[in-house]
PDB file of C-alpha atoms and ligand atoms in Angstrom:
ATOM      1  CA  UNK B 519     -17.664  31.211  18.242  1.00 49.00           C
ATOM      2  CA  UNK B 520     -14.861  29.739  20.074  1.00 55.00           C
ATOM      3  CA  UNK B 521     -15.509  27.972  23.059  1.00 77.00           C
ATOM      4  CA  UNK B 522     -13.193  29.365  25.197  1.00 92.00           C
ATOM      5  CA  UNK B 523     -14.601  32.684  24.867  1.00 94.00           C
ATOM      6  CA  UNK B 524     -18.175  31.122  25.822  1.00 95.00           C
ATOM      7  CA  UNK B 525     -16.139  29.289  28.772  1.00 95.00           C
ATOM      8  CA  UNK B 526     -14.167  32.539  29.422  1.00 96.00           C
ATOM      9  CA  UNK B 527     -17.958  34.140  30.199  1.00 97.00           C
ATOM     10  CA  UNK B 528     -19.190  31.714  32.302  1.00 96.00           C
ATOM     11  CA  UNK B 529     -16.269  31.758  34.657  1.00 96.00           C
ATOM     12  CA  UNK B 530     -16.293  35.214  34.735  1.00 96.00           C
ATOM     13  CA  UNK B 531     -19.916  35.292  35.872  1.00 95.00           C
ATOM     14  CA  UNK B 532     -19.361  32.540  38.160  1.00 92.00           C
ATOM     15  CA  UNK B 533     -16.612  33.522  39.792  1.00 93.00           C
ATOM     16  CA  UNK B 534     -16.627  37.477  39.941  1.00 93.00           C
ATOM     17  CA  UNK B 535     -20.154  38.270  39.465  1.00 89.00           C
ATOM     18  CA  UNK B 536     -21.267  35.219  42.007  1.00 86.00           C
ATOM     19  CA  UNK B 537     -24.372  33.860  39.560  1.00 88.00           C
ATOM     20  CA  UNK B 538     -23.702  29.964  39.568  1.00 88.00           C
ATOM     21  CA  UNK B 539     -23.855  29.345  36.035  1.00 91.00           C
ATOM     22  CA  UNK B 540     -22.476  25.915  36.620  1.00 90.00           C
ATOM     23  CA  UNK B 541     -26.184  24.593  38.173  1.00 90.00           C
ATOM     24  CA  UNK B 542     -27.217  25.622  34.802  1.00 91.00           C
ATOM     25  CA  UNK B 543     -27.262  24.050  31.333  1.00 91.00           C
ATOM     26  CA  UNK B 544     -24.683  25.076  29.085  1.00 92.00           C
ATOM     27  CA  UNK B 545     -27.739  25.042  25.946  1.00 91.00           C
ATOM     28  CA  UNK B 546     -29.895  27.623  28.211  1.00 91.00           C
ATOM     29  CA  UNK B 547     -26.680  29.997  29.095  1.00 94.00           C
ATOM     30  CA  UNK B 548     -25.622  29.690  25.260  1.00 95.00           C
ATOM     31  CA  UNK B 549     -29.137  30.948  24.774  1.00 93.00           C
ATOM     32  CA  UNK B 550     -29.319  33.960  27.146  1.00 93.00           C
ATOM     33  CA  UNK B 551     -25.957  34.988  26.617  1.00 96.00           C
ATOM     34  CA  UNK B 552     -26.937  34.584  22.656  1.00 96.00           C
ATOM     35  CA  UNK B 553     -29.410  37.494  23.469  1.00 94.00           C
ATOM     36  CA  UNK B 554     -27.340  40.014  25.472  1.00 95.00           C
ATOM     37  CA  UNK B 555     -24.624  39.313  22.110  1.00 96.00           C
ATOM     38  CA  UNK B 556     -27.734  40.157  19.797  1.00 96.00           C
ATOM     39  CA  UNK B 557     -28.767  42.935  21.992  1.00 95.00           C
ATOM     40  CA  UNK B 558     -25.239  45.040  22.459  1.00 96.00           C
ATOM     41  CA  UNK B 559     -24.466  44.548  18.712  1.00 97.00           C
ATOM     42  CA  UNK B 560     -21.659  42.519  19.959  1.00 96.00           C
ATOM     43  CA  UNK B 561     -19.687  40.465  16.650  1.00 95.00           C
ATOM     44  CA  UNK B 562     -19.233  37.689  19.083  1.00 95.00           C
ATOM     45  CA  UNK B 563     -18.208  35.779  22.222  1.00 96.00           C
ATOM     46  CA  UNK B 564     -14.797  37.507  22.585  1.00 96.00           C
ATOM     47  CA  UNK B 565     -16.124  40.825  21.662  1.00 97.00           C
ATOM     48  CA  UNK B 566     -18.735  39.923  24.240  1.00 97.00           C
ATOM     49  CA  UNK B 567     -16.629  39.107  26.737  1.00 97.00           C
ATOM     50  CA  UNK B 568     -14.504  41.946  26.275  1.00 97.00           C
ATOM     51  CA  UNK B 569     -17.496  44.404  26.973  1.00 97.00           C
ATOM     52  CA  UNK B 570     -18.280  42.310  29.555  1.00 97.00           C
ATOM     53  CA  UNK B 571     -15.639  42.680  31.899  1.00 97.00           C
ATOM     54  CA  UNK B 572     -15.379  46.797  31.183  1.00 97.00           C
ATOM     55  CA  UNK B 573     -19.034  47.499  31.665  1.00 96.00           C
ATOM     56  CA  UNK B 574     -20.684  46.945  34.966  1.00 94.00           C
ATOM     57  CA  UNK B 575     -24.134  47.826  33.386  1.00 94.00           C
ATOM     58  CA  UNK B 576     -23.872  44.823  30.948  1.00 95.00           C
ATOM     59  CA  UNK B 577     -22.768  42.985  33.719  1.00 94.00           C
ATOM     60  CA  UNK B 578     -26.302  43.149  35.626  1.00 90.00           C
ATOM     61  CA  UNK B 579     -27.960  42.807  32.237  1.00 91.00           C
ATOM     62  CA  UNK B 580     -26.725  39.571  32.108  1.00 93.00           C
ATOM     63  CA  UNK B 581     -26.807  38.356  35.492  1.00 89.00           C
ATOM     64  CA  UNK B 582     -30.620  39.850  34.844  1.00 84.00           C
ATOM     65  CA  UNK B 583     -31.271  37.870  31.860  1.00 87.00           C
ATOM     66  CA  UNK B 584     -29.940  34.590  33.417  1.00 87.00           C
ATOM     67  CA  UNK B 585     -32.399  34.797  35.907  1.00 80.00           C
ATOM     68  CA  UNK B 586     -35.064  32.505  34.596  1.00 81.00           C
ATOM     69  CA  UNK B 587     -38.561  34.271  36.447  1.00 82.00           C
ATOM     70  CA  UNK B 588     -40.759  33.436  34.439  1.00 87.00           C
ATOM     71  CA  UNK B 589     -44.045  32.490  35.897  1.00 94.00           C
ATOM     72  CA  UNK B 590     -47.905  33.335  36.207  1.00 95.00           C
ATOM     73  CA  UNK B 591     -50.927  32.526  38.090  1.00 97.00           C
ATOM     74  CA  UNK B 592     -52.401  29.625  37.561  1.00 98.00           C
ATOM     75  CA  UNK B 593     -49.732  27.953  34.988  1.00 96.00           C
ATOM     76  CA  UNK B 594     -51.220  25.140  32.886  1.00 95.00           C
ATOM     77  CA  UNK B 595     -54.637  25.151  34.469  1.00 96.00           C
ATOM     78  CA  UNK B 596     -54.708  21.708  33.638  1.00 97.00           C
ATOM     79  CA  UNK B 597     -52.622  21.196  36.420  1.00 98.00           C
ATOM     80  CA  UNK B 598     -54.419  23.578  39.077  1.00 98.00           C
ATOM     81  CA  UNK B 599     -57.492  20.677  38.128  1.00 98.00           C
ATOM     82  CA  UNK B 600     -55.053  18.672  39.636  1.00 98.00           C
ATOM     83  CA  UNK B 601     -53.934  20.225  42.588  1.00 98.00           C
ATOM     84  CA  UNK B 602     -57.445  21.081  43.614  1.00 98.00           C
ATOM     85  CA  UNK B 603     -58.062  17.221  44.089  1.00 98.00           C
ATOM     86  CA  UNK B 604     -54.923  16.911  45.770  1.00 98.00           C
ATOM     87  CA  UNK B 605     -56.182  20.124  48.406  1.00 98.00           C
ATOM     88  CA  UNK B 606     -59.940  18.152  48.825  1.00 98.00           C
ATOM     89  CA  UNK B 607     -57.727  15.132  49.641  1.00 98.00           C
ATOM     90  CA  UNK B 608     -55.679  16.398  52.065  1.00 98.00           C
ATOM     91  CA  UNK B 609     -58.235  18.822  53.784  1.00 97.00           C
ATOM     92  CA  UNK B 610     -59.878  14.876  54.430  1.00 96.00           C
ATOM     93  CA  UNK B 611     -56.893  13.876  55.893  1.00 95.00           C
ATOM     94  CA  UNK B 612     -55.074  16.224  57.675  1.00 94.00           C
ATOM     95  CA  UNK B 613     -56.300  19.237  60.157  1.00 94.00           C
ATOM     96  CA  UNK B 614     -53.841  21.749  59.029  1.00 97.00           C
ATOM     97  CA  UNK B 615     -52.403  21.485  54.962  1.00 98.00           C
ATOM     98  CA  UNK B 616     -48.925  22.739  54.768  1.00 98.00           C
ATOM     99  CA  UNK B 617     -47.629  23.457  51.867  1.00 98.00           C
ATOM    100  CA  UNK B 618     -44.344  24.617  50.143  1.00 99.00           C
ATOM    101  CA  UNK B 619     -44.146  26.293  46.796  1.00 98.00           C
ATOM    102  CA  UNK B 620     -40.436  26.104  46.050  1.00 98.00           C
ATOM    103  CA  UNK B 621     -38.855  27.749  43.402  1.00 97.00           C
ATOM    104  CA  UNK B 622     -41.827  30.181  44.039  1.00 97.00           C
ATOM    105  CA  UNK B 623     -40.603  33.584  41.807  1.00 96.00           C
ATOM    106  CA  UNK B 624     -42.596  36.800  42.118  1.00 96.00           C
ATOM    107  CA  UNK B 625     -45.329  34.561  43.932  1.00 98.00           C
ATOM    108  CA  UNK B 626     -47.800  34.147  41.617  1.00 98.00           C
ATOM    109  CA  UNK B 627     -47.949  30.068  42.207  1.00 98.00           C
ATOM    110  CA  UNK B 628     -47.905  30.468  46.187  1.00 98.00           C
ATOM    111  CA  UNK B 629     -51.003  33.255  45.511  1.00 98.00           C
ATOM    112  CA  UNK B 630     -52.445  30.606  43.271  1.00 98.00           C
ATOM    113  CA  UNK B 631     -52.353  28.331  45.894  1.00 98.00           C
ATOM    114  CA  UNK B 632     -53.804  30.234  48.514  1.00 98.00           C
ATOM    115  CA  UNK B 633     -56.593  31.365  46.271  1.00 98.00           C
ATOM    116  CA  UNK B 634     -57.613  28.188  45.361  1.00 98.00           C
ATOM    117  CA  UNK B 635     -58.013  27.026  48.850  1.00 98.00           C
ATOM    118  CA  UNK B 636     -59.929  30.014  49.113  1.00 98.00           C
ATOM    119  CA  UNK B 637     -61.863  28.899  46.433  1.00 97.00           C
ATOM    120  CA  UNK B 638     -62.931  25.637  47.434  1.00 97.00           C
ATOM    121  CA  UNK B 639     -66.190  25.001  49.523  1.00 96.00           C
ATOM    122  CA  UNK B 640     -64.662  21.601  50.613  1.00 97.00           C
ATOM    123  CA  UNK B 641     -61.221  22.743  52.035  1.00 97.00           C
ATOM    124  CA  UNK B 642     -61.233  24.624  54.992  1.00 97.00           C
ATOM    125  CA  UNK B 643     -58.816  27.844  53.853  1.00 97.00           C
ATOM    126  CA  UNK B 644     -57.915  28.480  57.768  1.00 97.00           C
ATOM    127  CA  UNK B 645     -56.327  25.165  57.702  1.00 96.00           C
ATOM    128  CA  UNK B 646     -53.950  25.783  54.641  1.00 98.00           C
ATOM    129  CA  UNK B 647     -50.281  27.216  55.233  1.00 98.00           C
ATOM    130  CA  UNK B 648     -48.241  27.859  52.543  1.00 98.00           C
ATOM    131  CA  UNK B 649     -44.748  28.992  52.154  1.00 98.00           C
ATOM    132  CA  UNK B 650     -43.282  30.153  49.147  1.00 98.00           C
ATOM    133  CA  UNK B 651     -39.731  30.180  48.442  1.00 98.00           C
ATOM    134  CA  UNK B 652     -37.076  31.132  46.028  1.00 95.00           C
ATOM    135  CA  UNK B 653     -33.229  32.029  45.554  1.00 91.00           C
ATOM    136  CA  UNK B 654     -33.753  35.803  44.011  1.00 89.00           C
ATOM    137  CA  UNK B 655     -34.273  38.514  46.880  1.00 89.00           C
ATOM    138  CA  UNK B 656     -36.257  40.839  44.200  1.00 89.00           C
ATOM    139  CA  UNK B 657     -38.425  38.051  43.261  1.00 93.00           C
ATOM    140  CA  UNK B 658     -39.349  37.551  46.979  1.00 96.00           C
ATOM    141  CA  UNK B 659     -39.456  41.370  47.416  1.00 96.00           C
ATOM    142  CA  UNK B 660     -42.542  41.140  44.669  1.00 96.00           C
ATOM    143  CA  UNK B 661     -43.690  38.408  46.383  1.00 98.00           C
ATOM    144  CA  UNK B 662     -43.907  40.098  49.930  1.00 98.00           C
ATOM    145  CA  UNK B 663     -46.231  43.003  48.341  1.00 98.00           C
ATOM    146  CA  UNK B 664     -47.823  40.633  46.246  1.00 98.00           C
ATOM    147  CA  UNK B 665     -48.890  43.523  43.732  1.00 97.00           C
ATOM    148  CA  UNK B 666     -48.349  42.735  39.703  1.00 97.00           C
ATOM    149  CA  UNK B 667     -48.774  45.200  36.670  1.00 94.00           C
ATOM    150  CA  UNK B 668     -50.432  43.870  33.772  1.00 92.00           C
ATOM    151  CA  UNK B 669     -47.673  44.116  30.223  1.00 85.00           C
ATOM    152  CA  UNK B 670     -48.101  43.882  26.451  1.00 76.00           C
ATOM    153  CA  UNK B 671     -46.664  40.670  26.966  1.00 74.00           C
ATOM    154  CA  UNK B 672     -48.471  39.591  30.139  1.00 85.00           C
ATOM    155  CA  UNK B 673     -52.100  39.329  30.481  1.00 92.00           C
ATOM    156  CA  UNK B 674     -53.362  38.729  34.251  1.00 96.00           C
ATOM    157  CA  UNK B 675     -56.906  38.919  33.766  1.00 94.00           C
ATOM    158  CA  UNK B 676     -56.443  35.799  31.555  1.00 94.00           C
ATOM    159  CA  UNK B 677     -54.253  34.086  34.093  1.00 95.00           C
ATOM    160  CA  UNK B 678     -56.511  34.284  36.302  1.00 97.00           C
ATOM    161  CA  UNK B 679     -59.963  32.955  34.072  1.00 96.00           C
ATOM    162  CA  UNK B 680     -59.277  29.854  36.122  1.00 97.00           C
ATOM    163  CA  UNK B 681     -60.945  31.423  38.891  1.00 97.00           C
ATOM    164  CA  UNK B 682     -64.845  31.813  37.977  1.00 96.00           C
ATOM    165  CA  UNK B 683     -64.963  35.345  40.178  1.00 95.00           C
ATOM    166  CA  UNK B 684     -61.689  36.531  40.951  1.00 96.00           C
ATOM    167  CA  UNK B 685     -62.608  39.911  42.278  1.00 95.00           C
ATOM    168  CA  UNK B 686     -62.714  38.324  45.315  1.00 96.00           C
ATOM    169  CA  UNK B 687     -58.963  37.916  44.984  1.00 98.00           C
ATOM    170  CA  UNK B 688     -57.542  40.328  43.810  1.00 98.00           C
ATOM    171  CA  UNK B 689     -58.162  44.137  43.447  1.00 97.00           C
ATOM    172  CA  UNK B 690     -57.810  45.364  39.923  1.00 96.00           C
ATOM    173  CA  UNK B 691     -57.322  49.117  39.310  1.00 96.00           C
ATOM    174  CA  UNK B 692     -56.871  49.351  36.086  1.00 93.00           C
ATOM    175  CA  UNK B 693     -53.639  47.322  34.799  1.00 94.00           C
ATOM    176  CA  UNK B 694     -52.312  46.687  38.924  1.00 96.00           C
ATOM    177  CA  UNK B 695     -53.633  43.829  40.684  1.00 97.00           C
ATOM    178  CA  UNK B 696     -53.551  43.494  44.429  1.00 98.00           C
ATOM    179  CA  UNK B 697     -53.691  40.267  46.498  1.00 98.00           C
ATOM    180  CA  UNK B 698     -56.254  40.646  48.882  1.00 98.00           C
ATOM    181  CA  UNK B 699     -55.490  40.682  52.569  1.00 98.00           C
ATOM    182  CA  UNK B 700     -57.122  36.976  53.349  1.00 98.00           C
ATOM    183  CA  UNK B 701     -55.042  35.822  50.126  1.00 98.00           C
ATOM    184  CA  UNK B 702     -52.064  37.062  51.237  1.00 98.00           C
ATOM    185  CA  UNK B 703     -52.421  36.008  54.834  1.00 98.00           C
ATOM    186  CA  UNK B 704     -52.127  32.370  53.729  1.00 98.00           C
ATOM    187  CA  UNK B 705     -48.876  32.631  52.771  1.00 98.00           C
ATOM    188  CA  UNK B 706     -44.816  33.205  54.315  1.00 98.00           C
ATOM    189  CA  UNK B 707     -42.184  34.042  52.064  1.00 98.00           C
ATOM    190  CA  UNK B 708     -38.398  33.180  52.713  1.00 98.00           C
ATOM    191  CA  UNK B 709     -35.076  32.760  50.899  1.00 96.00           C
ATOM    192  CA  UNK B 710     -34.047  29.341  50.081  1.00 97.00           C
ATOM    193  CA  UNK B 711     -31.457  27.953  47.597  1.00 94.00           C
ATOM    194  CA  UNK B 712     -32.682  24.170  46.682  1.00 96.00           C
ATOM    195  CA  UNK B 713     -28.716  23.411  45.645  1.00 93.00           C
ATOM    196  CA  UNK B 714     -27.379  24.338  48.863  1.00 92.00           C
ATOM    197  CA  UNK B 715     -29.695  25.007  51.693  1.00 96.00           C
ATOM    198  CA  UNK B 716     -31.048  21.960  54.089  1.00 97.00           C
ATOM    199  CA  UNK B 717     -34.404  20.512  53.270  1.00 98.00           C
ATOM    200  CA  UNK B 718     -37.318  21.089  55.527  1.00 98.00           C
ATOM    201  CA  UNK B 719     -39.684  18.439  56.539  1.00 98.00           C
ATOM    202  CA  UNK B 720     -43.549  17.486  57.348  1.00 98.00           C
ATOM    203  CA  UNK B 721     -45.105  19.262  54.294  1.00 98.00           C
ATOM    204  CA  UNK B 722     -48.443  17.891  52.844  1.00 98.00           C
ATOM    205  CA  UNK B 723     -47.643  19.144  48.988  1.00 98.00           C
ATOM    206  CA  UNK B 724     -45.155  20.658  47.691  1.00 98.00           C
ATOM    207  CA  UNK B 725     -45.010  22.176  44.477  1.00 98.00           C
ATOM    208  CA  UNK B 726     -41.834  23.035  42.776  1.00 98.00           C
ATOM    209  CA  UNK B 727     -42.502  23.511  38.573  1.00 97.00           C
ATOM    210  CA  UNK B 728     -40.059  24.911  35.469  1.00 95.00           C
ATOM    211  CA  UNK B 729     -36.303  24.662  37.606  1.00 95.00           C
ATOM    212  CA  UNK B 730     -34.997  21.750  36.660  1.00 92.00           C
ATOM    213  CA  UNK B 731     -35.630  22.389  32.530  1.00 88.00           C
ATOM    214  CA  UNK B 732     -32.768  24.565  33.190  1.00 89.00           C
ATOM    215  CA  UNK B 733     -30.645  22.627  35.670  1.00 91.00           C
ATOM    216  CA  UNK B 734     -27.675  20.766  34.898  1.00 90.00           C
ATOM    217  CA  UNK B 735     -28.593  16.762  34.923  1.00 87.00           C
ATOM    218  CA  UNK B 736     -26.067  16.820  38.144  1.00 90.00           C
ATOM    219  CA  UNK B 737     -28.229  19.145  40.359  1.00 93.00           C
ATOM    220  CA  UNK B 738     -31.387  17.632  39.272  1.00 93.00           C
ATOM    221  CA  UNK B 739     -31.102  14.675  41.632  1.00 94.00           C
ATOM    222  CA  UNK B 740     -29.987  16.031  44.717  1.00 95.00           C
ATOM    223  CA  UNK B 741     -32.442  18.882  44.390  1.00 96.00           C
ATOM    224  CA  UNK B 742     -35.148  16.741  44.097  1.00 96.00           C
ATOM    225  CA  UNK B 743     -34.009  14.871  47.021  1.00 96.00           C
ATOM    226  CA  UNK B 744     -34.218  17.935  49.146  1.00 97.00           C
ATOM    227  CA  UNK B 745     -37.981  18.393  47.848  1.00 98.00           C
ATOM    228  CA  UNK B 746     -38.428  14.252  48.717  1.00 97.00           C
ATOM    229  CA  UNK B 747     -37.058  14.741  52.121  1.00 97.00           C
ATOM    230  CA  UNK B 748     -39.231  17.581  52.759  1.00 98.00           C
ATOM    231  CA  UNK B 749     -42.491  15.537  52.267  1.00 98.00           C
ATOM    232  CA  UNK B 750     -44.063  13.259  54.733  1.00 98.00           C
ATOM    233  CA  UNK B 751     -44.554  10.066  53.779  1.00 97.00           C
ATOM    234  CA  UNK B 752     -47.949   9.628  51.908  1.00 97.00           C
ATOM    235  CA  UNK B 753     -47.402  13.705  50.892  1.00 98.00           C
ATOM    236  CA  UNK B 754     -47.801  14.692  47.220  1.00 98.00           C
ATOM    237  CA  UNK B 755     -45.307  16.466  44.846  1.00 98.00           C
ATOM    238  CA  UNK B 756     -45.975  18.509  41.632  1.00 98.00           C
ATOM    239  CA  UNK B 757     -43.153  19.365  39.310  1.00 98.00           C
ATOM    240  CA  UNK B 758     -43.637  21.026  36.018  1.00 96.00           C
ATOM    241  CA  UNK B 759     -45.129  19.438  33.066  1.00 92.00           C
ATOM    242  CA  UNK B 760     -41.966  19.453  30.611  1.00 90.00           C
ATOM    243  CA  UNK B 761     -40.086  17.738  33.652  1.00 94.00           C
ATOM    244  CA  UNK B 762     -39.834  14.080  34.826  1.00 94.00           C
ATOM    245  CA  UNK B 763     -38.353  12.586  37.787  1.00 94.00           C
ATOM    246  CA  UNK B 764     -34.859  11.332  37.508  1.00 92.00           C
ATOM    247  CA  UNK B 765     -34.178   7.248  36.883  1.00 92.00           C
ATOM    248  CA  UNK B 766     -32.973   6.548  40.464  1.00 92.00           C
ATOM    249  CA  UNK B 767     -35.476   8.411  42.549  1.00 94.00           C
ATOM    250  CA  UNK B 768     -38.237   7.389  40.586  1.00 94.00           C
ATOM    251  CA  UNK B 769     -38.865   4.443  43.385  1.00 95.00           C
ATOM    252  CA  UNK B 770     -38.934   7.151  46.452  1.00 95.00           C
ATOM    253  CA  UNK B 771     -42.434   8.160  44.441  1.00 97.00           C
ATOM    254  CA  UNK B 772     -45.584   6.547  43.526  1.00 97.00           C
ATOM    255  CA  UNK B 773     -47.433   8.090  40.510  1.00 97.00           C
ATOM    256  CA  UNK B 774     -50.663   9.736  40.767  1.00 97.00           C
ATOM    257  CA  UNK B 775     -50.896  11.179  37.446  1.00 97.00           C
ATOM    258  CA  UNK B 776     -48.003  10.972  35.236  1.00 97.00           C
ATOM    259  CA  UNK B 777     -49.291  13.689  32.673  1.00 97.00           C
ATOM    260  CA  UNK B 778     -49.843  16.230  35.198  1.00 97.00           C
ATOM    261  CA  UNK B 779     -46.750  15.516  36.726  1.00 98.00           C
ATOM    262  CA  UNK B 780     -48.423  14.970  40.016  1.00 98.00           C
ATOM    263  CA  UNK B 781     -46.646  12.378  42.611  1.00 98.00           C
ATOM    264  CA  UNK B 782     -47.118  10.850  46.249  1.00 98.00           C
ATOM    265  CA  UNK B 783     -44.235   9.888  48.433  1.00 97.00           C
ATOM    266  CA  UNK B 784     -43.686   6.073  49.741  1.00 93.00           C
TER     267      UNK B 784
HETATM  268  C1  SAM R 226     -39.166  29.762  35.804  1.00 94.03           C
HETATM  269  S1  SAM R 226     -39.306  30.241  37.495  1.00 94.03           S
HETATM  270  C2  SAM R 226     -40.605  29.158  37.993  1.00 94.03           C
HETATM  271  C3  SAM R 226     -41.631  29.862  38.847  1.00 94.03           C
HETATM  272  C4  SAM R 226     -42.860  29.038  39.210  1.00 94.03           C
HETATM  273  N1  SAM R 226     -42.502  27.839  39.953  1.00 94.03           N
HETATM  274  C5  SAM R 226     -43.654  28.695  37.980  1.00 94.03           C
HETATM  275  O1  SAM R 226     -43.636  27.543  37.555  1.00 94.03           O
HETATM  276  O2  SAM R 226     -44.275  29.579  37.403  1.00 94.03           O
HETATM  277  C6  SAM R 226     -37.834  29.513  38.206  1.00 94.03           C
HETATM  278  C7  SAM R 226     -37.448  30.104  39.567  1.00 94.03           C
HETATM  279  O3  SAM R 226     -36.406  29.302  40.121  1.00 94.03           O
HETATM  280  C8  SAM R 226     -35.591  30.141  40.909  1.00 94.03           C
HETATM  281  N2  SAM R 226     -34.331  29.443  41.178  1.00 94.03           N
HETATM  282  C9  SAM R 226     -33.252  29.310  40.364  1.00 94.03           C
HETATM  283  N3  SAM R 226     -32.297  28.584  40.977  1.00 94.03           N
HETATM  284  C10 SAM R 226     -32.784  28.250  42.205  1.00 94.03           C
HETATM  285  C11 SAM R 226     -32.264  27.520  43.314  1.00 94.03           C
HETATM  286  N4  SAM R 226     -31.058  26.984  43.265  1.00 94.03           N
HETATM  287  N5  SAM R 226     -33.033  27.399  44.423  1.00 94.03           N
HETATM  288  C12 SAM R 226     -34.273  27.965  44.483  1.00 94.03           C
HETATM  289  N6  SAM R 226     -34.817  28.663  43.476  1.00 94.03           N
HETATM  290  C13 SAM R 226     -34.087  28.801  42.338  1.00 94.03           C
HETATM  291  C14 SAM R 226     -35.468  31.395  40.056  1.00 94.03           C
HETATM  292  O4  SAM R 226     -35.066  32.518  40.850  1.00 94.03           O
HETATM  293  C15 SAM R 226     -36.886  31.521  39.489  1.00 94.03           C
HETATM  294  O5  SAM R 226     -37.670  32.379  40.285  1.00 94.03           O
END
């Protein structure tokens, strides 16, 4: 490898294919763009980059393979323990809950959300608002129908064990899965980019889990400050459980439970 073949093909996405790779971290770039070298029998970088710039169907293959959407329902249901508390809380508190999955992918954390409110006997679901955002129109285009088709790789049904019935949820014909109407009605969906857009303000929780792993340590802080800013005071924040909260805004929080990742603002 030479690196300026590996720089070479990040300005090239960056500046004529419009993906940011500079948000990103150069170790998870070096990985996906690893894979589309693996993939096109490609000897290396420069050969890489050479098919790169000729080919405009590698060129969405990559940009496609950089976009990090992974996600499920219910992720570490450890967590959703979590979060429930944080929902019976707040339903004591507060008359309506809002709440703002960011980073939000197909939608299968906003859904989560929703259905756990749902779920509850002691929160009130027709107080509960939730938005769900991301940066990628197709994931919020999946998001909007809120329909998912079970894989080899991807197993819904399990996903969604968390749940002790949840039929109730979602309609499963064989491997397609529908939010239900009630689900669905809980939740907006809208484009925002936590790098450049303004934050919003007032929420009660908001939930924004496995960004920053791939961020660049630069972006980190003033992302989370968006996310901070967007909280009321006394409001709770859940990031992801490989993810910690950068030295100098670790004051703006107070811990509720530091292996759950789950924190209240000052
Ligand atoms: C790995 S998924 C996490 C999904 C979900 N939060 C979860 O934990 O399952 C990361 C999401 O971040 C989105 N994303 C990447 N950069 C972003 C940005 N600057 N602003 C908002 N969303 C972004 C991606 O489109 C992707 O859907």
């Amino acid at each position: 490898m030479t690196d300026d073949a590996f720089d070479d093909i990040l300005s090239f996405v960056e500046d004529e294919l419009s993906f940011a790779t500079s948000h990103y971290n150069d170790s998870y770039l070096d990985r996906r763009i690893s894979s589309r070298i693996r993939r096109t029998g490609s000897d290396d970088y420069d050969e890489y980059y050479e098919l790169l710039r000729s080919d405009p169907d590698e060129q969405e293959a990559l940009i496609e393979s950089m976009s990090i959407n992974v996600t499920g329902f219910f992720r570490n249901p450890e967590v959703w323990d979590g979060i429930r508390s944080v929902l019976r809380e707040l339903e004591s508190e507060t008359d309506e809950i809002r709440i703002w999955s960011a980073a939000c992918a197909d939608g299968r954390e906003p859904y989560s959300l929703s259905m756990l409110a749902h779920d509850d006997d002691r929160v009130d679901e027709s107080n509960v608002r939730i938005l769900g955002t991301d940066i990628s129109r197709p994931a919020l285009e999946t998001a909007r129908k809120g329909v998912y088709e079970e894989s080899r790789t991807v197993d819904i049904a399990e996903q969604l064990e968390f749940l002790d019935n949840h039929t109730r949820y979602v309609d499963v014909d064989d491997r397609t899965y529908r939010i239900a109407d009630d689900v669905k009605r809980t939740v907006s969906f809208e484009r925002h980019d936590l790098i450049n857009d303004d934050p919003k303000s007032g929420f009660d929780l908001v939930v924004c889990r496995n960004l920053f792993i791939y961020i660049d340590n630069e972006y980190k802080s003033p992302m989370l400050e968006v996310l901070s800013e967007s909280l009321r005071p006394g409001g709770y924040l859940v990031i992801g459980k490989a993810e910690t909260i950068p030295p100098n805004l670790k004051s703006a929080f107070e811990v509720q439970d530091a292996r759950l990742r789950i924190y209240q603002r000052e």
